[in-house]
Amino acid sequence: MSLIIAQKYSKALLEVAQESQQLEAVLAEVAAFDKVIQPTDLQAFLVDVAYSDDKKHQVIESLQNVSSDIFKNFLEVLVKNQRMALLPLIIKEIRHQADNLFKISDVDVTSAIALSDAQLSKLETTIKSKFDLNEVTIKNTVDSSILGGVIINARGKIIDASIKSQLNKIAKSII
C-alpha cells in the first residue's frame, strides 16, 4: 500500500513540474533534498509519536524555506495528508519514474568472467537498443557458476543467455 501511495505522490509532483516546465530543476532539488535527509533519521523523527506535531512542522518549515514553490507545496501536501513518513519512499519513486521518463536505467550483467571495457561498450549499445534506453549504467557481476554467457537484468526484465541455463533447458527436454 505504501508503494502505491508513493507512486501517486511522485507522479503528481512530476506532472506539476512538467506542466510548469521546471522538471529538471525539481529533479535536481529532489536529488539535493535526498542527499540531505539520507544520512539523518528524519523518517524516524517524523513517525515518532514522542515528538509533537509542532516540532515536526518546524523541521518541515525549515526545509520549505530553501525549496522552490513547487517543492514547497509538495511538502505542504505531504504534511497536510500526514504522509511525511513516506518521504524517503516517495523520493525513491520520483527518481524511478524520472528514470523511466528519460529512459535511464541501471543494468546488472552477470558473467562467468569479468567483461573487458570493449565487451561492456558493445553490450551497452545492444542493451540501449534492446530495452529502448538513452542512458545505461552497467554493473558487471562475476558468477562462475553460470559457466559462460551473460544474464542481463534491466528495468525488471531478465535475459538469461547463460550456458548453465541453456544446459538446464536441454536436460529438461531430454527427460
PDB file of C-alpha atoms in Angstrom:
ATOM      1  CA  MET A   1       0.000   0.000   0.000  1.00  0.00           C
ATOM      2  CA  SER A   2       2.833   2.392   0.839  1.00  0.00           C
ATOM      3  CA  LEU A   3       4.377   1.903  -2.597  1.00  0.00           C
ATOM      4  CA  ILE A   4       1.094   2.742  -4.324  1.00  0.00           C
ATOM      5  CA  ILE A   5       0.771   5.924  -2.279  1.00  0.00           C
ATOM      6  CA  ALA A   6       4.402   6.849  -3.036  1.00  0.00           C
ATOM      7  CA  GLN A   7       3.791   6.283  -6.755  1.00  0.00           C
ATOM      8  CA  LYS A   8       0.752   8.586  -6.730  1.00  0.00           C
ATOM      9  CA  TYR A   9       2.561  11.414  -4.941  1.00  0.00           C
ATOM     10  CA  SER A  10       5.661  11.106  -7.107  1.00  0.00           C
ATOM     11  CA  LYS A  11       3.597  11.061 -10.297  1.00  0.00           C
ATOM     12  CA  ALA A  12       1.713  14.151  -9.164  1.00  0.00           C
ATOM     13  CA  LEU A  13       4.923  16.071  -8.432  1.00  0.00           C
ATOM     14  CA  LEU A  14       6.446  15.134 -11.770  1.00  0.00           C
ATOM     15  CA  GLU A  15       3.288  16.133 -13.655  1.00  0.00           C
ATOM     16  CA  VAL A  16       3.176  19.541 -11.962  1.00  0.00           C
ATOM     17  CA  ALA A  17       6.883  20.050 -12.636  1.00  0.00           C
ATOM     18  CA  GLN A  18       6.422  19.140 -16.305  1.00  0.00           C
ATOM     19  CA  GLU A  19       3.398  21.396 -16.725  1.00  0.00           C
ATOM     20  CA  SER A  20       5.322  24.342 -15.298  1.00  0.00           C
ATOM     21  CA  GLN A  21       8.378  23.410 -17.391  1.00  0.00           C
ATOM     22  CA  GLN A  22      10.542  23.023 -14.286  1.00  0.00           C
ATOM     23  CA  LEU A  23      11.098  19.265 -14.395  1.00  0.00           C
ATOM     24  CA  GLU A  24      14.893  19.338 -14.413  1.00  0.00           C
ATOM     25  CA  ALA A  25      15.024  21.936 -11.625  1.00  0.00           C
ATOM     26  CA  VAL A  26      12.597  19.953  -9.462  1.00  0.00           C
ATOM     27  CA  LEU A  27      14.519  16.720 -10.065  1.00  0.00           C
ATOM     28  CA  ALA A  28      17.748  18.463  -9.063  1.00  0.00           C
ATOM     29  CA  GLU A  29      16.014  19.727  -5.941  1.00  0.00           C
ATOM     30  CA  VAL A  30      14.721  16.239  -5.119  1.00  0.00           C
ATOM     31  CA  ALA A  31      18.241  14.832  -5.516  1.00  0.00           C
ATOM     32  CA  ALA A  32      19.695  17.527  -3.257  1.00  0.00           C
ATOM     33  CA  PHE A  33      16.916  17.004  -0.728  1.00  0.00           C
ATOM     34  CA  ASP A  34      17.572  13.261  -0.767  1.00  0.00           C
ATOM     35  CA  LYS A  35      21.268  13.853  -0.009  1.00  0.00           C
ATOM     36  CA  VAL A  36      20.272  15.953   2.995  1.00  0.00           C
ATOM     37  CA  ILE A  37      17.775  13.530   4.523  1.00  0.00           C
ATOM     38  CA  GLN A  38      19.533  10.208   3.804  1.00  0.00           C
ATOM     39  CA  PRO A  39      22.249  10.472   6.446  1.00  0.00           C
ATOM     40  CA  THR A  40      19.725  11.723   9.028  1.00  0.00           C
ATOM     41  CA  ASP A  41      16.968   9.978  10.912  1.00  0.00           C
ATOM     42  CA  LEU A  42      14.319  12.299   9.507  1.00  0.00           C
ATOM     43  CA  GLN A  43      11.903   9.485   8.726  1.00  0.00           C
ATOM     44  CA  ALA A  44      12.182   8.061  12.252  1.00  0.00           C
ATOM     45  CA  PHE A  45      11.698  11.558  13.666  1.00  0.00           C
ATOM     46  CA  LEU A  46       8.578  12.179  11.587  1.00  0.00           C
ATOM     47  CA  VAL A  47       6.993   8.859  12.560  1.00  0.00           C
ATOM     48  CA  ASP A  48       7.916   9.011  16.254  1.00  0.00           C
ATOM     49  CA  VAL A  49       4.919   9.961  18.413  1.00  0.00           C
ATOM     50  CA  ALA A  50       7.267  11.169  21.156  1.00  0.00           C
ATOM     51  CA  TYR A  51       7.811  14.371  19.170  1.00  0.00           C
ATOM     52  CA  SER A  52       4.992  16.876  18.922  1.00  0.00           C
ATOM     53  CA  ASP A  53       3.426  17.831  15.624  1.00  0.00           C
ATOM     54  CA  ASP A  54       4.650  21.387  16.219  1.00  0.00           C
ATOM     55  CA  LYS A  55       8.281  20.215  16.294  1.00  0.00           C
ATOM     56  CA  LYS A  56       7.750  18.192  13.141  1.00  0.00           C
ATOM     57  CA  HIS A  57       6.152  21.170  11.395  1.00  0.00           C
ATOM     58  CA  GLN A  58       9.102  23.362  12.410  1.00  0.00           C
ATOM     59  CA  VAL A  59      11.512  20.941  10.751  1.00  0.00           C
ATOM     60  CA  ILE A  60       9.377  20.773   7.608  1.00  0.00           C
ATOM     61  CA  GLU A  61       9.079  24.575   7.518  1.00  0.00           C
ATOM     62  CA  SER A  62      12.862  24.908   7.694  1.00  0.00           C
ATOM     63  CA  LEU A  63      13.098  22.528   4.719  1.00  0.00           C
ATOM     64  CA  GLN A  64      10.446  24.508   2.866  1.00  0.00           C
ATOM     65  CA  ASN A  65      12.346  27.768   3.367  1.00  0.00           C
ATOM     66  CA  VAL A  66      15.071  26.579   0.997  1.00  0.00           C
ATOM     67  CA  SER A  67      12.704  24.964  -1.513  1.00  0.00           C
ATOM     68  CA  SER A  68      11.139  26.097  -4.760  1.00  0.00           C
ATOM     69  CA  ASP A  69       7.418  26.876  -4.780  1.00  0.00           C
ATOM     70  CA  ILE A  70       6.582  23.540  -6.393  1.00  0.00           C
ATOM     71  CA  PHE A  71       8.565  21.507  -3.883  1.00  0.00           C
ATOM     72  CA  LYS A  72       7.360  23.684  -1.006  1.00  0.00           C
ATOM     73  CA  ASN A  73       3.739  22.972  -1.989  1.00  0.00           C
ATOM     74  CA  PHE A  74       4.567  19.297  -2.376  1.00  0.00           C
ATOM     75  CA  LEU A  75       5.956  19.139   1.176  1.00  0.00           C
ATOM     76  CA  GLU A  76       2.933  21.049   2.434  1.00  0.00           C
ATOM     77  CA  VAL A  77       0.582  18.475   0.894  1.00  0.00           C
ATOM     78  CA  LEU A  78       2.597  15.647   2.471  1.00  0.00           C
ATOM     79  CA  VAL A  79       2.349  17.292   5.893  1.00  0.00           C
ATOM     80  CA  LYS A  80      -1.348  18.048   5.493  1.00  0.00           C
ATOM     81  CA  ASN A  81      -2.108  14.454   4.472  1.00  0.00           C
ATOM     82  CA  GLN A  82       0.232  13.013   7.122  1.00  0.00           C
ATOM     83  CA  ARG A  83       2.457  11.306   4.549  1.00  0.00           C
ATOM     84  CA  MET A  84       5.852  12.636   5.668  1.00  0.00           C
ATOM     85  CA  ALA A  85       6.816   9.193   6.950  1.00  0.00           C
ATOM     86  CA  LEU A  86       6.683   8.028   3.335  1.00  0.00           C
ATOM     87  CA  LEU A  87       9.009  10.786   2.116  1.00  0.00           C
ATOM     88  CA  PRO A  88      12.087   8.560   1.547  1.00  0.00           C
ATOM     89  CA  LEU A  89       9.967   6.061  -0.398  1.00  0.00           C
ATOM     90  CA  ILE A  90       8.321   8.868  -2.364  1.00  0.00           C
ATOM     91  CA  ILE A  91      11.723  10.322  -3.272  1.00  0.00           C
ATOM     92  CA  LYS A  92      12.920   6.900  -4.404  1.00  0.00           C
ATOM     93  CA  GLU A  93       9.809   6.561  -6.547  1.00  0.00           C
ATOM     94  CA  ILE A  94      10.285  10.060  -8.015  1.00  0.00           C
ATOM     95  CA  ARG A  95      13.761   9.065  -9.137  1.00  0.00           C
ATOM     96  CA  HIS A  96      12.459   5.772 -10.537  1.00  0.00           C
ATOM     97  CA  GLN A  97       9.698   7.475 -12.534  1.00  0.00           C
ATOM     98  CA  ALA A  98      12.102  10.161 -13.770  1.00  0.00           C
ATOM     99  CA  ASP A  99      14.493   7.442 -14.957  1.00  0.00           C
ATOM    100  CA  ASN A 100      11.616   5.860 -16.876  1.00  0.00           C
ATOM    101  CA  LEU A 101      10.670   9.231 -18.321  1.00  0.00           C
ATOM    102  CA  PHE A 102      14.221   9.958 -19.513  1.00  0.00           C
ATOM    103  CA  LYS A 103      14.868   6.287 -20.421  1.00  0.00           C
ATOM    104  CA  ILE A 104      17.743   5.835 -17.980  1.00  0.00           C
ATOM    105  CA  SER A 105      18.487   2.547 -16.272  1.00  0.00           C
ATOM    106  CA  ASP A 106      20.974   0.703 -14.131  1.00  0.00           C
ATOM    107  CA  VAL A 107      21.646  -2.694 -15.660  1.00  0.00           C
ATOM    108  CA  ASP A 108      23.040  -5.718 -13.844  1.00  0.00           C
ATOM    109  CA  VAL A 109      25.099  -8.001 -16.068  1.00  0.00           C
ATOM    110  CA  THR A 110      26.245 -11.313 -14.637  1.00  0.00           C
ATOM    111  CA  SER A 111      29.003 -13.148 -16.466  1.00  0.00           C
ATOM    112  CA  ALA A 112      31.307 -16.089 -15.740  1.00  0.00           C
ATOM    113  CA  ILE A 113      34.364 -13.836 -16.044  1.00  0.00           C
ATOM    114  CA  ALA A 114      34.846 -10.075 -15.783  1.00  0.00           C
ATOM    115  CA  LEU A 115      33.982  -8.362 -19.054  1.00  0.00           C
ATOM    116  CA  SER A 116      36.521  -6.118 -20.772  1.00  0.00           C
ATOM    117  CA  ASP A 117      35.816  -2.458 -21.484  1.00  0.00           C
ATOM    118  CA  ALA A 118      35.313  -3.267 -25.167  1.00  0.00           C
ATOM    119  CA  GLN A 119      32.796  -6.007 -24.325  1.00  0.00           C
ATOM    120  CA  LEU A 120      30.961  -3.709 -21.897  1.00  0.00           C
ATOM    121  CA  SER A 121      30.821  -0.959 -24.518  1.00  0.00           C
ATOM    122  CA  LYS A 122      29.376  -3.316 -27.138  1.00  0.00           C
ATOM    123  CA  LEU A 123      26.928  -4.715 -24.582  1.00  0.00           C
ATOM    124  CA  GLU A 124      25.874  -1.172 -23.623  1.00  0.00           C
ATOM    125  CA  THR A 125      24.991  -0.392 -27.243  1.00  0.00           C
ATOM    126  CA  THR A 126      22.994  -3.619 -27.535  1.00  0.00           C
ATOM    127  CA  ILE A 127      21.161  -3.010 -24.245  1.00  0.00           C
ATOM    128  CA  LYS A 128      20.248   0.553 -25.242  1.00  0.00           C
ATOM    129  CA  SER A 129      18.611  -0.625 -28.451  1.00  0.00           C
ATOM    130  CA  LYS A 130      17.029  -3.785 -26.975  1.00  0.00           C
ATOM    131  CA  PHE A 131      15.452  -2.002 -23.987  1.00  0.00           C
ATOM    132  CA  ASP A 132      14.862   1.395 -25.702  1.00  0.00           C
ATOM    133  CA  LEU A 133      17.137   3.337 -23.340  1.00  0.00           C
ATOM    134  CA  ASN A 134      19.051   6.584 -23.747  1.00  0.00           C
ATOM    135  CA  GLU A 135      21.491   6.125 -20.884  1.00  0.00           C
ATOM    136  CA  VAL A 136      22.770   2.941 -19.241  1.00  0.00           C
ATOM    137  CA  THR A 137      24.956   2.258 -16.228  1.00  0.00           C
ATOM    138  CA  ILE A 138      26.236  -1.312 -16.275  1.00  0.00           C
ATOM    139  CA  LYS A 139      27.240  -3.184 -13.148  1.00  0.00           C
ATOM    140  CA  ASN A 140      29.174  -6.326 -14.057  1.00  0.00           C
ATOM    141  CA  THR A 141      28.980  -9.150 -11.509  1.00  0.00           C
ATOM    142  CA  VAL A 142      31.111 -12.267 -11.862  1.00  0.00           C
ATOM    143  CA  ASP A 143      29.460 -15.621 -11.103  1.00  0.00           C
ATOM    144  CA  SER A 144      31.450 -18.610 -12.355  1.00  0.00           C
ATOM    145  CA  SER A 145      28.511 -20.949 -11.712  1.00  0.00           C
ATOM    146  CA  ILE A 146      26.776 -19.733 -14.907  1.00  0.00           C
ATOM    147  CA  LEU A 147      29.665 -21.346 -16.861  1.00  0.00           C
ATOM    148  CA  GLY A 148      29.594 -18.777 -19.686  1.00  0.00           C
ATOM    149  CA  GLY A 149      27.388 -16.281 -21.469  1.00  0.00           C
ATOM    150  CA  VAL A 150      25.595 -13.478 -19.642  1.00  0.00           C
ATOM    151  CA  ILE A 151      22.481 -12.738 -17.633  1.00  0.00           C
ATOM    152  CA  ILE A 152      21.141  -9.219 -18.195  1.00  0.00           C
ATOM    153  CA  ASN A 153      18.716  -7.626 -15.740  1.00  0.00           C
ATOM    154  CA  ALA A 154      17.353  -4.278 -16.931  1.00  0.00           C
ATOM    155  CA  ARG A 155      14.147  -2.481 -15.983  1.00  0.00           C
ATOM    156  CA  GLY A 156      12.683  -5.589 -14.378  1.00  0.00           C
ATOM    157  CA  LYS A 157      13.321  -7.754 -17.429  1.00  0.00           C
ATOM    158  CA  ILE A 158      15.839 -10.578 -17.431  1.00  0.00           C
ATOM    159  CA  ILE A 159      17.587 -12.025 -20.453  1.00  0.00           C
ATOM    160  CA  ASP A 160      19.293 -15.251 -19.450  1.00  0.00           C
ATOM    161  CA  ALA A 161      21.832 -16.209 -22.113  1.00  0.00           C
ATOM    162  CA  SER A 162      23.997 -18.252 -19.754  1.00  0.00           C
ATOM    163  CA  ILE A 163      25.373 -21.660 -20.667  1.00  0.00           C
ATOM    164  CA  LYS A 164      24.051 -23.076 -17.388  1.00  0.00           C
ATOM    165  CA  SER A 165      20.501 -22.036 -18.321  1.00  0.00           C
ATOM    166  CA  GLN A 166      20.828 -23.490 -21.820  1.00  0.00           C
ATOM    167  CA  LEU A 167      22.134 -26.786 -20.421  1.00  0.00           C
ATOM    168  CA  ASN A 168      19.201 -26.922 -17.997  1.00  0.00           C
ATOM    169  CA  LYS A 169      16.749 -26.428 -20.886  1.00  0.00           C
ATOM    170  CA  ILE A 170      18.403 -29.252 -22.829  1.00  0.00           C
ATOM    171  CA  ALA A 171      18.307 -31.529 -19.781  1.00  0.00           C
ATOM    172  CA  LYS A 172      14.564 -30.833 -19.268  1.00  0.00           C
ATOM    173  CA  SER A 173      13.784 -31.562 -22.918  1.00  0.00           C
ATOM    174  CA  ILE A 174      15.613 -34.906 -22.756  1.00  0.00           C
ATOM    175  CA  ILE A 175      13.834 -36.047 -19.643  1.00  0.00           C
TER     176      ILE A 175
END
